[in-house]
PDB file of C-alpha atoms (C1' of nucleotides) in Angstrom:
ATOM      1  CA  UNK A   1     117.147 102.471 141.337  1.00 36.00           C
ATOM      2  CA  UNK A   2     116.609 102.443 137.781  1.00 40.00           C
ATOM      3  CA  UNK A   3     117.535 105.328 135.303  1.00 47.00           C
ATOM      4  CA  UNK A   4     114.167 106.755 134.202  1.00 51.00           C
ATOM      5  CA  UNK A   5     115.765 107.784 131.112  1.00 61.00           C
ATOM      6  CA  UNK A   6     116.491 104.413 129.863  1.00 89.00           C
ATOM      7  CA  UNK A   7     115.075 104.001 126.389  1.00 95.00           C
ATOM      8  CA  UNK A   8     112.625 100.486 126.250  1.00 97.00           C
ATOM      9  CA  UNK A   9     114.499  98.143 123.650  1.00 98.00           C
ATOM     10  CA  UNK A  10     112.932  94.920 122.429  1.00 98.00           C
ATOM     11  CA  UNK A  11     113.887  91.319 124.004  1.00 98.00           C
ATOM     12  CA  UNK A  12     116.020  89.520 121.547  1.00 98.00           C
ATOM     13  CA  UNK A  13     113.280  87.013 120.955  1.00 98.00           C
ATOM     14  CA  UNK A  14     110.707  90.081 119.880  1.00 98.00           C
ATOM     15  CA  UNK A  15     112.671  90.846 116.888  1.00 98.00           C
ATOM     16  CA  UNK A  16     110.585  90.633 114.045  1.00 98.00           C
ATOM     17  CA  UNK A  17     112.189  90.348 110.450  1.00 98.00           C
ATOM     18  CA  UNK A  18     109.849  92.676 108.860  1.00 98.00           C
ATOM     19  CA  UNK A  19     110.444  94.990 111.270  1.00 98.00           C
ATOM     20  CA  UNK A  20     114.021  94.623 110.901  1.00 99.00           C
ATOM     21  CA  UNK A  21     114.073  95.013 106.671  1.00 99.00           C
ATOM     22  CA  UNK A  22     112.093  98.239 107.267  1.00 98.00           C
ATOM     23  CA  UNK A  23     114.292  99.991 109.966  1.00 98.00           C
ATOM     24  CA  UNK A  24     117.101  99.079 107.174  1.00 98.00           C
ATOM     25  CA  UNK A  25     115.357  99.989 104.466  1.00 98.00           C
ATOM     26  CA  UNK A  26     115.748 103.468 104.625  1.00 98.00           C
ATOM     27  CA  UNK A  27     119.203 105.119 103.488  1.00 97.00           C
ATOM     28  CA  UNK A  28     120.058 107.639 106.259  1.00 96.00           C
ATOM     29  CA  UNK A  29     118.793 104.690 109.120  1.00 97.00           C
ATOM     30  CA  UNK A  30     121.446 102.148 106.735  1.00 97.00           C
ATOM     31  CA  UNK A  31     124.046 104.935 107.038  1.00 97.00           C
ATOM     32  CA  UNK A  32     123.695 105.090 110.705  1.00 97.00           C
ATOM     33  CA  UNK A  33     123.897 101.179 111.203  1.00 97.00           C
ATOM     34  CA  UNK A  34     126.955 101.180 108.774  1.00 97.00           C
ATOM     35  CA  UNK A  35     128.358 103.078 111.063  1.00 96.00           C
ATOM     36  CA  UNK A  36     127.736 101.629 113.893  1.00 97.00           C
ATOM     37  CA  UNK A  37     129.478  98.472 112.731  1.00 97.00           C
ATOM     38  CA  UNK A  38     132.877  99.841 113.429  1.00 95.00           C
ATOM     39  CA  UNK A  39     131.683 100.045 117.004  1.00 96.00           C
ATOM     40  CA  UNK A  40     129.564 101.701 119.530  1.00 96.00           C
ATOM     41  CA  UNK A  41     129.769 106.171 118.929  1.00 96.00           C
ATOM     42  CA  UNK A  42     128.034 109.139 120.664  1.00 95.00           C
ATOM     43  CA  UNK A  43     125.039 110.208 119.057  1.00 94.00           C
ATOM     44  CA  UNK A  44     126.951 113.540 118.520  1.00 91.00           C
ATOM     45  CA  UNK A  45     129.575 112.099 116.615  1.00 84.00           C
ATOM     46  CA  UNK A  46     128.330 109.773 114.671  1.00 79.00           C
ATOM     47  CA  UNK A  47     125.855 111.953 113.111  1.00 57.00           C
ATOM     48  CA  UNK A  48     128.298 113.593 111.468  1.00 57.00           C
ATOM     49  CA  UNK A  49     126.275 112.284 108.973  1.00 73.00           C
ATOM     50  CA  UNK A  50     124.253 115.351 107.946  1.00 83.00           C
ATOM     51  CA  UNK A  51     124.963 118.162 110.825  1.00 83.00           C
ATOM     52  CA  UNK A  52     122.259 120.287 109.320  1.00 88.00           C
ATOM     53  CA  UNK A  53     119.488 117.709 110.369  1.00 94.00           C
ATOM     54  CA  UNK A  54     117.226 118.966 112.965  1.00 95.00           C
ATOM     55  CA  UNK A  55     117.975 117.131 116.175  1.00 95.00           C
ATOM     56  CA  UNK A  56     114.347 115.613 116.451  1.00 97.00           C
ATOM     57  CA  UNK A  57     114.441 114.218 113.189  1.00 97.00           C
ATOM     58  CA  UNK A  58     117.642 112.641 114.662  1.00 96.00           C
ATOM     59  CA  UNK A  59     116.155 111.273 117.657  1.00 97.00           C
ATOM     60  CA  UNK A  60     113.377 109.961 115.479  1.00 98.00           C
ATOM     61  CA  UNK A  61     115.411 107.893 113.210  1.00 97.00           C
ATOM     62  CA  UNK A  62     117.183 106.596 116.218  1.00 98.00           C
ATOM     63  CA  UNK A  63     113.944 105.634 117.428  1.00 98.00           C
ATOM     64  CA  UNK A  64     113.080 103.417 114.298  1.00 98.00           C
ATOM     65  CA  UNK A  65     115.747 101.671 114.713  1.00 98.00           C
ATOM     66  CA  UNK A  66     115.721 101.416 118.232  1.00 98.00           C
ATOM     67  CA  UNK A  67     112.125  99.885 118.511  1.00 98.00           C
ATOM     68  CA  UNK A  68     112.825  97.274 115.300  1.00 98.00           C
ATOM     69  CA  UNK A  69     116.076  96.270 117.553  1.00 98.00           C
ATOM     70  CA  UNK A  70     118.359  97.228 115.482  1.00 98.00           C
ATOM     71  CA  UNK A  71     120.460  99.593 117.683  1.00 98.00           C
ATOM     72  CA  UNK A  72     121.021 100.061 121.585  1.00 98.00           C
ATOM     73  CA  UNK A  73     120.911 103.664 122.675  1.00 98.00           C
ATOM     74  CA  UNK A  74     122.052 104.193 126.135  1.00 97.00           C
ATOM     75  CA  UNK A  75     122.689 107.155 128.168  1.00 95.00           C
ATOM     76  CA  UNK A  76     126.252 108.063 128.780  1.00 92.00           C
ATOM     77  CA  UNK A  77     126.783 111.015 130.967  1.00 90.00           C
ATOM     78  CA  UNK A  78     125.013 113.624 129.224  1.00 90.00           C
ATOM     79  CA  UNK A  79     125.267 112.303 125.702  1.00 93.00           C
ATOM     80  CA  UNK A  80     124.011 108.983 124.291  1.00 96.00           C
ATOM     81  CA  UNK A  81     126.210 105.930 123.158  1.00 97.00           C
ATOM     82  CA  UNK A  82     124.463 103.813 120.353  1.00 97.00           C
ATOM     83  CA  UNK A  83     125.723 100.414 119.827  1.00 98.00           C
ATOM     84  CA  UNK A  84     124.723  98.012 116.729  1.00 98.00           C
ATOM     85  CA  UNK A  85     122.876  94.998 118.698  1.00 98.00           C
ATOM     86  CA  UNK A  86     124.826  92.416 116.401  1.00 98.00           C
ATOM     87  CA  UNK A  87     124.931  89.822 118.596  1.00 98.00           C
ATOM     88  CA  UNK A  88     120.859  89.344 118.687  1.00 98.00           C
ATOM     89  CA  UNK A  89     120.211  89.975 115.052  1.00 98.00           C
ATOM     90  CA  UNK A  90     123.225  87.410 114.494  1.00 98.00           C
ATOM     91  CA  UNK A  91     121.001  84.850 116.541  1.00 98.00           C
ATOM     92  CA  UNK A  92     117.840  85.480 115.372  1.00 98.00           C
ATOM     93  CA  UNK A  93     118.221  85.830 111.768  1.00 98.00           C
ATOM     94  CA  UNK A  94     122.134  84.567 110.801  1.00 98.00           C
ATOM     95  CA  UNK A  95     123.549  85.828 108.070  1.00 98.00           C
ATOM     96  CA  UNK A  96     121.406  88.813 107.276  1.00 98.00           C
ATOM     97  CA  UNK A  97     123.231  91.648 109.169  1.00 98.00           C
ATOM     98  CA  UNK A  98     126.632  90.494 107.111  1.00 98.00           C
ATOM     99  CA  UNK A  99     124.991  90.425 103.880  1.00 98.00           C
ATOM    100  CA  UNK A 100     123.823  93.988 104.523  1.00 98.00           C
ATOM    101  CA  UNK A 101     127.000  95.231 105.475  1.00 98.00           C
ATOM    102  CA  UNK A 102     128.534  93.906 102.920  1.00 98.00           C
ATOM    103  CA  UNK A 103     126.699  95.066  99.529  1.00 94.00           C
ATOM    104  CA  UNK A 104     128.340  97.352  97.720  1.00 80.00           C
TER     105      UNK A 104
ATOM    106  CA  UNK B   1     107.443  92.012  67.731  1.00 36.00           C
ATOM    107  CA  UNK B   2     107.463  92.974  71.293  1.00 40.00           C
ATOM    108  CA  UNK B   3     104.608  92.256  73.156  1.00 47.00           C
ATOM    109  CA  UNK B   4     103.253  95.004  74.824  1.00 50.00           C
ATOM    110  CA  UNK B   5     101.802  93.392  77.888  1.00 61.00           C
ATOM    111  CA  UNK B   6     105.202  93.169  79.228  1.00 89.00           C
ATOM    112  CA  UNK B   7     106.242  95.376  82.571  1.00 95.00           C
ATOM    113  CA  UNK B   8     109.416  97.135  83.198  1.00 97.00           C
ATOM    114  CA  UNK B   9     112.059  95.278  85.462  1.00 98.00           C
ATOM    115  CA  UNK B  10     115.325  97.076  86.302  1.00 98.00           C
ATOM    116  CA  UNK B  11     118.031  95.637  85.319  1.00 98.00           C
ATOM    117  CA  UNK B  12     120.152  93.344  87.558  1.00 98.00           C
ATOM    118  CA  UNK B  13     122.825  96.764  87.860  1.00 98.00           C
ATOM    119  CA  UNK B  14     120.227  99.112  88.870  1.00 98.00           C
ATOM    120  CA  UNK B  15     118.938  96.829  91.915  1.00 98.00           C
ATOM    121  CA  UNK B  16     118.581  98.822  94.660  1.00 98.00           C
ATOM    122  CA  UNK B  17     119.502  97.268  98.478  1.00 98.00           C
ATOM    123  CA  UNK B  18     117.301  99.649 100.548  1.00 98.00           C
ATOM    124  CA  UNK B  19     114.503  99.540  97.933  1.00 98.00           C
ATOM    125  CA  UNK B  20     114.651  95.451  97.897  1.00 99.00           C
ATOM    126  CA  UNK B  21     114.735  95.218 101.698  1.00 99.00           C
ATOM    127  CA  UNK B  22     111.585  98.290 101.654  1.00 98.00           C
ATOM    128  CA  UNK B  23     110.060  95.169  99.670  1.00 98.00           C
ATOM    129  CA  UNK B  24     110.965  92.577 101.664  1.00 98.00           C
ATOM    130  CA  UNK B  25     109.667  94.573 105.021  1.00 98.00           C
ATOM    131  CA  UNK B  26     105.902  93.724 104.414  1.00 98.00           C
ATOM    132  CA  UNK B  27     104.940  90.448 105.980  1.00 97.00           C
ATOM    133  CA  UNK B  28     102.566  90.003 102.781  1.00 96.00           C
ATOM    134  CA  UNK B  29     105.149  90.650 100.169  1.00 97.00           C
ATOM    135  CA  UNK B  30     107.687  88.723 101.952  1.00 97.00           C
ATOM    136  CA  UNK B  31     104.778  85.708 102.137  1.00 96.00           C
ATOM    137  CA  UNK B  32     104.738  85.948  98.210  1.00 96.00           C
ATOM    138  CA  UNK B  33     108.627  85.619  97.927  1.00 97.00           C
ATOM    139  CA  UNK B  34     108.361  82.638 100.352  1.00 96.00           C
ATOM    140  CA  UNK B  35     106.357  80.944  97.940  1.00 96.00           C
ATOM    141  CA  UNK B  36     108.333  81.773  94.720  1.00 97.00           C
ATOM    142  CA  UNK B  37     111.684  80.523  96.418  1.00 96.00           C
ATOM    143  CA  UNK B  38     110.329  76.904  95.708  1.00 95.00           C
ATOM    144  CA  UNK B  39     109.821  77.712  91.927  1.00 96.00           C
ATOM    145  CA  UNK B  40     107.831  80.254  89.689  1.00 96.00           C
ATOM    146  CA  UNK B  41     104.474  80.429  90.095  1.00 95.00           C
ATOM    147  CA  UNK B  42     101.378  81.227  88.144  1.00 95.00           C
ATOM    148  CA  UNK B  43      99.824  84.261  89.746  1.00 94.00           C
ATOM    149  CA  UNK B  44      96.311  83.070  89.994  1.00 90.00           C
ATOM    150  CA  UNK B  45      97.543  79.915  92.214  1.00 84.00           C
ATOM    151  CA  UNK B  46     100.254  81.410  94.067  1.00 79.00           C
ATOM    152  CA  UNK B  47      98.092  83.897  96.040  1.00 56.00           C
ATOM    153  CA  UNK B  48      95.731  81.007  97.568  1.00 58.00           C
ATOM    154  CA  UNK B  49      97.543  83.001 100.330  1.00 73.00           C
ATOM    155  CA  UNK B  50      94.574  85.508 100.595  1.00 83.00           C
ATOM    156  CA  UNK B  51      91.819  84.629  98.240  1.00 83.00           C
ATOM    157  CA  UNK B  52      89.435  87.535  99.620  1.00 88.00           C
ATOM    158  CA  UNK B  53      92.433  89.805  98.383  1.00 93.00           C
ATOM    159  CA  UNK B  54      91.127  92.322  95.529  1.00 95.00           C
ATOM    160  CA  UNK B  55      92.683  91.884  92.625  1.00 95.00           C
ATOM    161  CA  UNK B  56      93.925  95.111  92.192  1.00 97.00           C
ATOM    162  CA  UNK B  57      95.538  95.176  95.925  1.00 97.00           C
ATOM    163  CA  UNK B  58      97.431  91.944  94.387  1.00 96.00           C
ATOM    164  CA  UNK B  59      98.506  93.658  91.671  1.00 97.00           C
ATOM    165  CA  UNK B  60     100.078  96.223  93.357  1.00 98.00           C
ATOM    166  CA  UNK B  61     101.880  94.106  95.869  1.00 97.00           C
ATOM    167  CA  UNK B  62     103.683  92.494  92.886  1.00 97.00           C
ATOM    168  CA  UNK B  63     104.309  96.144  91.626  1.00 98.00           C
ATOM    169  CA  UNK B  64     106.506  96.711  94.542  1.00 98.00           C
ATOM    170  CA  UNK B  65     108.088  93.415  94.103  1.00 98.00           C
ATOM    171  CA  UNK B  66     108.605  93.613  90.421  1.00 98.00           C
ATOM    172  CA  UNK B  67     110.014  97.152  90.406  1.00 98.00           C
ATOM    173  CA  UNK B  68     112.218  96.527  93.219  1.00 98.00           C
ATOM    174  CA  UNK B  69     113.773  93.545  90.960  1.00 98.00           C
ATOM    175  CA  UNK B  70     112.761  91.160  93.720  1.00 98.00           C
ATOM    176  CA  UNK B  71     110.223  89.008  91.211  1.00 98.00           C
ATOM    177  CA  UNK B  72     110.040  89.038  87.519  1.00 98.00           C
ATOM    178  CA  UNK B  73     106.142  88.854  85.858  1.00 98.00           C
ATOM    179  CA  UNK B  74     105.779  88.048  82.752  1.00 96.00           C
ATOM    180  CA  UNK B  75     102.148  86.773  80.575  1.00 94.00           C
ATOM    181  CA  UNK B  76     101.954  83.621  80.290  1.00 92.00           C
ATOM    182  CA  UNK B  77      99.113  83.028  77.998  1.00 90.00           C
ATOM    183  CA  UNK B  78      96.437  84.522  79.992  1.00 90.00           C
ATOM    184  CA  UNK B  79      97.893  84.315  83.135  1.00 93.00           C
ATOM    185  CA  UNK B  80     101.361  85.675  84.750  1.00 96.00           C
ATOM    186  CA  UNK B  81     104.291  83.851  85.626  1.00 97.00           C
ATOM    187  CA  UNK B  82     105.926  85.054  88.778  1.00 97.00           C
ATOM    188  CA  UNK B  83     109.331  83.980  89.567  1.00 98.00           C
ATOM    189  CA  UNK B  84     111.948  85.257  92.152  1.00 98.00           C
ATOM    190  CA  UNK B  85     115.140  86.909  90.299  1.00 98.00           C
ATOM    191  CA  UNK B  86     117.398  84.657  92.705  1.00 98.00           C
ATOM    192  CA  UNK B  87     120.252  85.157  90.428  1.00 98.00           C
ATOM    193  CA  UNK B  88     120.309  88.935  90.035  1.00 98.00           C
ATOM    194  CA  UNK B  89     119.762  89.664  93.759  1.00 98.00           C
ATOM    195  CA  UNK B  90     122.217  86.916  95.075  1.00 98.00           C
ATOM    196  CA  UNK B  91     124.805  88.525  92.234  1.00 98.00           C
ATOM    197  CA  UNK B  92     123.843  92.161  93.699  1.00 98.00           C
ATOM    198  CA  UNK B  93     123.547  91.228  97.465  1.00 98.00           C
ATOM    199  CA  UNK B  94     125.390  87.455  98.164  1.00 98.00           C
ATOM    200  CA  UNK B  95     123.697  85.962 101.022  1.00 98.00           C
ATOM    201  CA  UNK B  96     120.935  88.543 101.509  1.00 98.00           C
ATOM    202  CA  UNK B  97     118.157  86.575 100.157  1.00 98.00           C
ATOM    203  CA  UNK B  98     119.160  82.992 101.602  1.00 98.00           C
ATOM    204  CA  UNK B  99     119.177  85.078 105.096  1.00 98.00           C
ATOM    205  CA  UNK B 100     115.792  86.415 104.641  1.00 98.00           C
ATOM    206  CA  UNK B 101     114.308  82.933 103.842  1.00 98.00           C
ATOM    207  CA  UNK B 102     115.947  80.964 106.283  1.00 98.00           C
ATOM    208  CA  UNK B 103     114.296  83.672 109.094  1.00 94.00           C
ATOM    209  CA  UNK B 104     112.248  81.290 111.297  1.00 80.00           C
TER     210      UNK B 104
ATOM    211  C1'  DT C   1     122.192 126.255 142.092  1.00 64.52           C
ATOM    212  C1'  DT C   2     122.248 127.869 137.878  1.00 64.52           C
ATOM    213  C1'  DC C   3     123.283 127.477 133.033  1.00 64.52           C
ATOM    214  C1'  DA C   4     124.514 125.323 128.701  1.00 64.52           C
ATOM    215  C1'  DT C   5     124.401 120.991 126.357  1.00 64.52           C
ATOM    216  C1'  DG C   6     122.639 116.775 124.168  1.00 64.52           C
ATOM    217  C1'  DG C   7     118.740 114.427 123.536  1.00 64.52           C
ATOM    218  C1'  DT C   8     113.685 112.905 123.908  1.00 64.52           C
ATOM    219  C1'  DT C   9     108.798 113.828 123.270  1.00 64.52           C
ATOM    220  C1'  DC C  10     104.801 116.125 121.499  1.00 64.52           C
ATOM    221  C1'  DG C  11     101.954 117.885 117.989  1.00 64.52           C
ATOM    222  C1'  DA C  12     100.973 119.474 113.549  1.00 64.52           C
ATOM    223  C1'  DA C  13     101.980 119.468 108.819  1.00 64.52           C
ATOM    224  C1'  DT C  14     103.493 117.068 104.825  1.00 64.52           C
ATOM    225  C1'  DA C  15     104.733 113.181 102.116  1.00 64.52           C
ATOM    226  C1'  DT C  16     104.586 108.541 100.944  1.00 64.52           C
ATOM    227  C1'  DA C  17     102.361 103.957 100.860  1.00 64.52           C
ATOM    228  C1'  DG C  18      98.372 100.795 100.852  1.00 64.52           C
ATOM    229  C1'  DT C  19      93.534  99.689  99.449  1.00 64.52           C
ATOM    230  C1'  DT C  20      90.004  99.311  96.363  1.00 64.52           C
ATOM    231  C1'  DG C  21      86.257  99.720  92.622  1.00 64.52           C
ATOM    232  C1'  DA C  22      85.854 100.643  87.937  1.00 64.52           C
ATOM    233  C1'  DA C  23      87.506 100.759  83.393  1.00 64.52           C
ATOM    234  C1'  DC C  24      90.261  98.530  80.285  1.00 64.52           C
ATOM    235  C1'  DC C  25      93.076  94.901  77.677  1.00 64.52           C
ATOM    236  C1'  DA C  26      94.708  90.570  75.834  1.00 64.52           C
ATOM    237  C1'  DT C  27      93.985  85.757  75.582  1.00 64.52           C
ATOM    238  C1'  DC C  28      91.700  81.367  75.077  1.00 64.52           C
ATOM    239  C1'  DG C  29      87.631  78.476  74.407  1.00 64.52           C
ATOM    240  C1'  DA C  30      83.264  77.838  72.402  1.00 64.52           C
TER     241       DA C  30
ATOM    242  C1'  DT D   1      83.765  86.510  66.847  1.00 64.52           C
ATOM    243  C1'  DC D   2      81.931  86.571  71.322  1.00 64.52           C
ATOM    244  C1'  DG D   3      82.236  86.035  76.107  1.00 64.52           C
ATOM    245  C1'  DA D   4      84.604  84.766  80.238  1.00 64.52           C
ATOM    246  C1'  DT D   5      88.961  84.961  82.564  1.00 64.52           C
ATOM    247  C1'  DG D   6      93.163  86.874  84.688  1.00 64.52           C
ATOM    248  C1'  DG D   7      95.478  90.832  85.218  1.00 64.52           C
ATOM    249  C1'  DT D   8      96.979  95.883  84.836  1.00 64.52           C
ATOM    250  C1'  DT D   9      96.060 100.770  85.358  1.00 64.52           C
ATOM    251  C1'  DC D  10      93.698 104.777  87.058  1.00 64.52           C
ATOM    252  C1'  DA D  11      91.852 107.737  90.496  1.00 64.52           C
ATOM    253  C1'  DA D  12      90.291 108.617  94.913  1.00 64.52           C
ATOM    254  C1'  DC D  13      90.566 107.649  99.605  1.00 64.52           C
ATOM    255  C1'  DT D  14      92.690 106.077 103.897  1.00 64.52           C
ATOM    256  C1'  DA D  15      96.526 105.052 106.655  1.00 64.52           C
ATOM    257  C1'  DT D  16     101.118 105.235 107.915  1.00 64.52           C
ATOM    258  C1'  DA D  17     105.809 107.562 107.945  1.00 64.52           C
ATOM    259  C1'  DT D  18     108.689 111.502 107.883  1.00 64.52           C
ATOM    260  C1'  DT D  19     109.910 116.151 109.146  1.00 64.52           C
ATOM    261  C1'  DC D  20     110.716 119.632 112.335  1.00 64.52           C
ATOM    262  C1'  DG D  21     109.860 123.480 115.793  1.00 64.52           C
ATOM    263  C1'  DA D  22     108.857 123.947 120.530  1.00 64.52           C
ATOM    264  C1'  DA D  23     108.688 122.360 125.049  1.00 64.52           C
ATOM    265  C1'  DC D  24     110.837 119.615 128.227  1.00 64.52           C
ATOM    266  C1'  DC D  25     114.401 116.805 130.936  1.00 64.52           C
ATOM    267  C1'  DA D  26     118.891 115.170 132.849  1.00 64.52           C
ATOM    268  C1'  DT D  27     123.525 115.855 133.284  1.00 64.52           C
ATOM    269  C1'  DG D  28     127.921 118.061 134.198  1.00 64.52           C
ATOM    270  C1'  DA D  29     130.466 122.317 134.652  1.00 64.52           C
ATOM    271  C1'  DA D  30     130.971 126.703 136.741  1.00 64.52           C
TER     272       DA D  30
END
DNA sequence: TTCATGGTTCGAATATAGTTGAACCATCGA
DNA sequence: TCGATGGTTCAACTATATTCGAACCATGAA
């Protein structure tokens, strides 16, 4: 029985580094994954970002960094619970998440 | 007597992170910083990577490099001398650039 | 079951980025 | 000093990304 409203995420081993730089490269998508580093959030909360941002343009960021494998975005009752997918961008390219967390 | 062939490079201070990793996300910019991390380069050799390549297209993917502080280009006699700004990003951003090269 | 909520998707409009020929510029060699 | 060489800049075009309203879809609460 699976969900039909579960999102398609890349494999770990379909990460691609350019894709990865670009999904970053963007400051409201660098916000978001700053955030995220504290730990998994709602989609409602953590976009306390910028409230006034249309939802869609929400979603769509999400998406970006979604398909580059940056994030998980799961559904959770009626919300959704993003989660920063450390563990494979730790594997596949060491180093690099830290190094962008950690500037300025 | 300053030569007037010389681009603009920010300064080390005024390196961007999303604007270096928007310059790191293209597979043939981050192909040209591959090749600088072994040394500086003369342009005209260093982009055997696509010799059909207009010149002009070349040109601009240095742009992008150059202005993003990720290469310095200077004339060299007739030609230009790329090199990687190793220093200034590894000062801005420690570990970011060893991360990216070590990628696969 | 019905409604409100939180979010995705679609489509169209806008903005930004990439590509390229042509014109130009400085340098070196003859 | 003339021409060839290596490269930048400009302008126009194409392609890709972003933005956002509207339509839609599940879920949980009433």
């Amino acid at each position: 029985m699976k969900d039909p409203s579960e999102l398609p995420h890349p494999s770990r081993a379909d990460l691609k580094l350019t894709q990865v730089l670009f999904a970053l490269s963007d400051p409201a998508r660098l916000a978001i994954v700053r955030h995220l580093a504290a730990g998994p959030q709602e989609m409602a909360n953590c976009c306390a970002i910028d409230p006034n941002m249309p939802k869609s343009t929400k979603s769509h960021l999400m998406k970006v960094l979604r398909e580059a494998g940056v994030i998980r975005n799961e559904a959770k009752g009626r919300n959704r619970l993003l989660s920063l997918r450390q563990d494979d961008i730790d594997a596949r390219f060491p180093g690099l998440l830290q190094s962008v967390l950690a500037a300025e």
